Each structure stands twice: as structure tokens, then as C-alpha cells.
């Protein structure tokens, strides 16, 4: 029995150690996979946030082109939505409170960013309507000024012809008076 015991001990210990190593390796591989998945999700969320920022910049740069603004708004909404999905998935993967807090803070920042973009869109739309209204008023004002200028030109032409007619009558009267003075002399 002693030999069996020794053989079992010599053969069983390495097998037990190998099984423990296998369990630990499986656990470490699972953790490595979770870390890789978290890194991929964090990278994807970062790319989508960068894309949303680029879309916002394009929106601001295209202030005079409504079609460009609409495309930038759509790109922003899509990128922000995908970033939110990646952040939600990242929150599900995170185990540590620090990681969960950072993910929640980033999610809250994304929501504030969306709200501010919505406010920017509202202000831009309102400003665009006001600019269009001001352009209409300016066009109307220029038209009224052109009409008033044309009337003034016509009035000035009438005054000039009236003065020319008065001057002609005055010359004729002076010629008559000069002729009468010559006759009397």
C-alpha cells in the first residue's frame, strides 16, 4: 500500500497542479478577453465621439448652407447614438467602480453634448430665419429707396424743365424790355 500511496502522490500532485493551472489560465484568459472587449468598445466609443465632434464642426462651418447643416446634423446624431451604444456595452463589461464611474461620466457628458448640439441647432435655425427676414426687409428697403430715387430724379427733371421754362420766359421778357429801352432811347 505504501507504494500505491507514493505512486498516487507522485502522479496525483502534478495532475492536481496542472488542473489548478488550467483553471487559473482559463480565468486569466476570460479576464484578458473581457479586457480586450473593453478596449475595443472604448476605442469604438472614442472614434464615434471624435466623429460626432467632426460633424459638429462641419455643422458650424456650414452655417450658410442649410443642406450641409442637415447632413452634419444627421452625422452627429448617428455618431452620438453609436457612441452611446458603445458606452452602454462598455458599462456592462466594466467591473471596477472606477471604470463604471468613468463610463457613467462619459455617458452623461455625451448627453450634455447632445443637448448642447440641439440648442445650437435651434439657435442656428432661429438665426437663419432672422437673417432671411432681414434680407427680405433689406431688399424691400432697397426697392423703396430705388423708387424714391427715381421719383426724386423725375421731380428734379420737372424742376429743371420748369426753371428752364421760367428762364426762357425771363429772357424773352428781358429782350422785350431791352427792345423797349432801345426804342425809347
Coordinates of C-alpha atoms in Angstrom, one line a residue:
X1 CA 0.0 0.0 0.0
X2 CA 2.8 2.3 0.6
X3 CA 3.9 2.1 -3.0
X4 CA 0.4 2.8 -4.2
X5 CA 0.2 5.7 -2.0
X6 CA 3.6 7.1 -3.2
X7 CA 2.7 6.5 -6.8
X8 CA -0.7 8.2 -6.3
X9 CA 1.0 11.1 -4.5
X10 CA 3.7 11.4 -7.2
X11 CA 1.2 11.1 -10.1
X12 CA -1.7 13.0 -8.5
X13 CA 0.1 16.1 -7.3
X14 CA 1.3 17.1 -10.8
X15 CA -2.2 16.4 -12.2
X16 CA -3.8 18.5 -9.4
X17 CA -1.2 21.3 -10.0
X18 CA -1.9 21.1 -13.8
X19 CA -5.7 21.2 -13.2
X20 CA -5.2 24.3 -10.9
X21 CA -3.0 25.9 -13.6
X22 CA -5.7 25.2 -16.2
X23 CA -8.4 26.7 -14.1
X24 CA -6.3 29.8 -13.4
X25 CA -5.3 30.0 -17.1
X26 CA -9.0 29.8 -18.1
X27 CA -9.8 32.5 -15.6
X28 CA -6.9 34.7 -16.9
X29 CA -7.9 34.1 -20.5
X30 CA -11.5 35.1 -19.6
X31 CA -10.2 38.3 -18.0
X32 CA -8.0 39.0 -20.9
X33 CA -10.9 38.6 -23.3
X34 CA -13.0 41.0 -21.1
X35 CA -10.2 43.5 -21.1
X36 CA -9.8 43.2 -24.9
X37 CA -13.5 43.6 -25.4
X38 CA -13.5 46.6 -23.1
X39 CA -10.6 48.2 -25.0
X40 CA -12.3 47.6 -28.3
X41 CA -15.5 49.1 -27.0
X42 CA -13.7 52.1 -25.5
X43 CA -11.8 52.6 -28.8
X44 CA -15.1 52.4 -30.8
X45 CA -16.8 54.9 -28.4
X46 CA -13.8 57.2 -28.8
X47 CA -13.9 57.0 -32.6
X48 CA -17.7 57.7 -32.6
X49 CA -17.2 60.7 -30.2
X50 CA -14.5 62.1 -32.5
X51 CA -16.8 61.6 -35.5
X52 CA -19.6 63.5 -33.6
X53 CA -17.2 66.3 -32.9
X54 CA -16.2 66.5 -36.5
X55 CA -19.8 66.6 -37.6
X56 CA -20.4 69.4 -35.1
X57 CA -17.5 71.3 -36.6
X58 CA -18.9 70.7 -40.1
X59 CA -22.3 72.0 -38.9
X60 CA -20.7 75.2 -37.6
X61 CA -18.6 75.6 -40.7
X62 CA -21.6 75.2 -43.0
X63 CA -23.7 77.9 -41.3
X64 CA -24.7 79.4 -44.7
X65 CA -25.6 76.1 -46.4
X66 CA -28.7 74.5 -45.0
X67 CA -28.2 71.3 -46.9
X68 CA -24.7 70.9 -45.4
X69 CA -26.0 71.6 -42.0
X70 CA -28.7 68.9 -42.4
X71 CA -26.1 66.3 -43.4
X72 CA -23.8 67.3 -40.5
X73 CA -26.8 67.1 -38.0
X74 CA -27.6 63.6 -39.3
X75 CA -24.0 62.5 -39.0
X76 CA -23.8 64.0 -35.5
X77 CA -27.0 62.2 -34.4
X78 CA -25.8 58.8 -35.8
X79 CA -22.3 59.1 -34.3
X80 CA -23.6 60.1 -30.9
X81 CA -26.1 57.3 -31.0
X82 CA -23.5 54.7 -31.8
X83 CA -21.2 56.2 -29.2
X84 CA -24.0 55.8 -26.6
X85 CA -24.5 52.2 -27.6
X86 CA -20.7 51.5 -27.2
X87 CA -20.7 53.2 -23.8
X88 CA -23.7 51.1 -22.7
X89 CA -21.9 48.0 -23.8
X90 CA -18.7 49.1 -22.1
X91 CA -20.7 49.8 -18.8
X92 CA -21.9 46.2 -19.0
X93 CA -18.3 44.9 -19.3
X94 CA -16.8 47.1 -16.6
X95 CA -16.5 45.5 -13.2
X96 CA -14.4 48.0 -11.2
X97 CA -16.3 51.0 -9.7
X98 CA -13.7 53.4 -11.2
X99 CA -14.4 52.0 -14.7
X100 CA -18.2 52.1 -14.1
X101 CA -17.9 55.7 -12.8
X102 CA -15.8 56.8 -15.8
X103 CA -18.3 55.2 -18.2
X104 CA -21.2 56.8 -16.5
X105 CA -19.5 60.2 -16.5
X106 CA -18.7 59.9 -20.2
X107 CA -22.3 58.9 -20.9
X108 CA -23.5 62.0 -19.0
X109 CA -21.1 64.2 -20.9
X110 CA -22.4 62.7 -24.2
X111 CA -26.0 63.5 -23.2
X112 CA -25.0 67.1 -22.3
X113 CA -23.2 67.3 -25.7
X114 CA -26.3 66.1 -27.5
X115 CA -28.4 68.7 -25.6
X116 CA -26.0 71.5 -26.5
X117 CA -26.0 70.4 -30.1
X118 CA -29.8 70.5 -30.1
X119 CA -29.6 74.0 -28.6
X120 CA -27.1 75.1 -31.2
X121 CA -29.4 73.7 -34.0
X122 CA -32.3 75.7 -32.5
X123 CA -30.2 78.9 -32.3
X124 CA -28.9 78.4 -35.8
X125 CA -32.4 77.8 -37.2
X126 CA -33.7 80.9 -35.4
X127 CA -30.8 83.0 -36.6
X128 CA -31.3 81.7 -40.1
X129 CA -34.9 82.7 -40.1
X130 CA -34.0 86.1 -38.7
X131 CA -31.3 86.6 -41.4
X132 CA -33.8 85.6 -44.1
X133 CA -36.3 88.1 -42.7
X134 CA -33.6 90.8 -42.5
X135 CA -32.7 90.1 -46.1
X136 CA -36.3 90.4 -47.2
X137 CA -36.6 93.7 -45.3
X138 CA -33.3 95.0 -46.8
X139 CA -34.5 94.0 -50.3
X140 CA -37.8 95.8 -49.6
X141 CA -35.9 98.8 -48.3
X142 CA -33.5 98.9 -51.3
X143 CA -36.6 98.7 -53.6
X144 CA -38.3 101.6 -51.7
X145 CA -35.1 103.6 -51.9
X146 CA -34.8 102.9 -55.6
X147 CA -38.4 104.0 -56.1
X148 CA -37.8 107.2 -54.1
X149 CA -34.6 107.9 -56.0
X150 CA -36.5 107.5 -59.3
X151 CA -39.2 109.9 -58.1
X152 CA -36.6 112.4 -56.9
X153 CA -34.9 112.2 -60.3
X154 CA -38.2 112.8 -62.0
X155 CA -39.0 115.6 -59.6
X156 CA -35.6 117.2 -60.3
X157 CA -36.1 116.8 -64.0
X158 CA -39.5 118.6 -63.7
X159 CA -37.9 121.3 -61.6
X160 CA -35.1 121.8 -64.2
X161 CA -37.6 122.0 -67.0
X162 CA -39.7 124.4 -65.0
X163 CA -36.7 126.5 -64.3
X164 CA -35.6 126.3 -67.9
X165 CA -39.1 127.4 -69.0
X166 CA -39.0 130.3 -66.4
X167 CA -35.5 131.3 -67.6
X168 CA -36.7 131.3 -71.2
X169 CA -39.7 133.5 -70.3
X170 CA -37.5 135.8 -68.3
X171 CA -35.0 136.1 -71.3
X172 CA -37.9 136.8 -73.6
X173 CA -39.3 139.4 -71.1
X174 CA -35.8 140.9 -70.8
X175 CA -35.5 141.0 -74.6
X176 CA -38.8 142.9 -74.7
X177 CA -37.7 145.3 -72.0
X178 CA -34.3 145.8 -73.7
X179 CA -36.1 146.4 -77.0
X180 CA -38.5 148.9 -75.3
X181 CA -35.4 150.7 -73.8
X182 CA -33.8 150.9 -77.2
X183 CA -37.0 152.3 -78.8
X184 CA -37.3 154.9 -76.1
X185 CA -33.7 155.8 -76.4

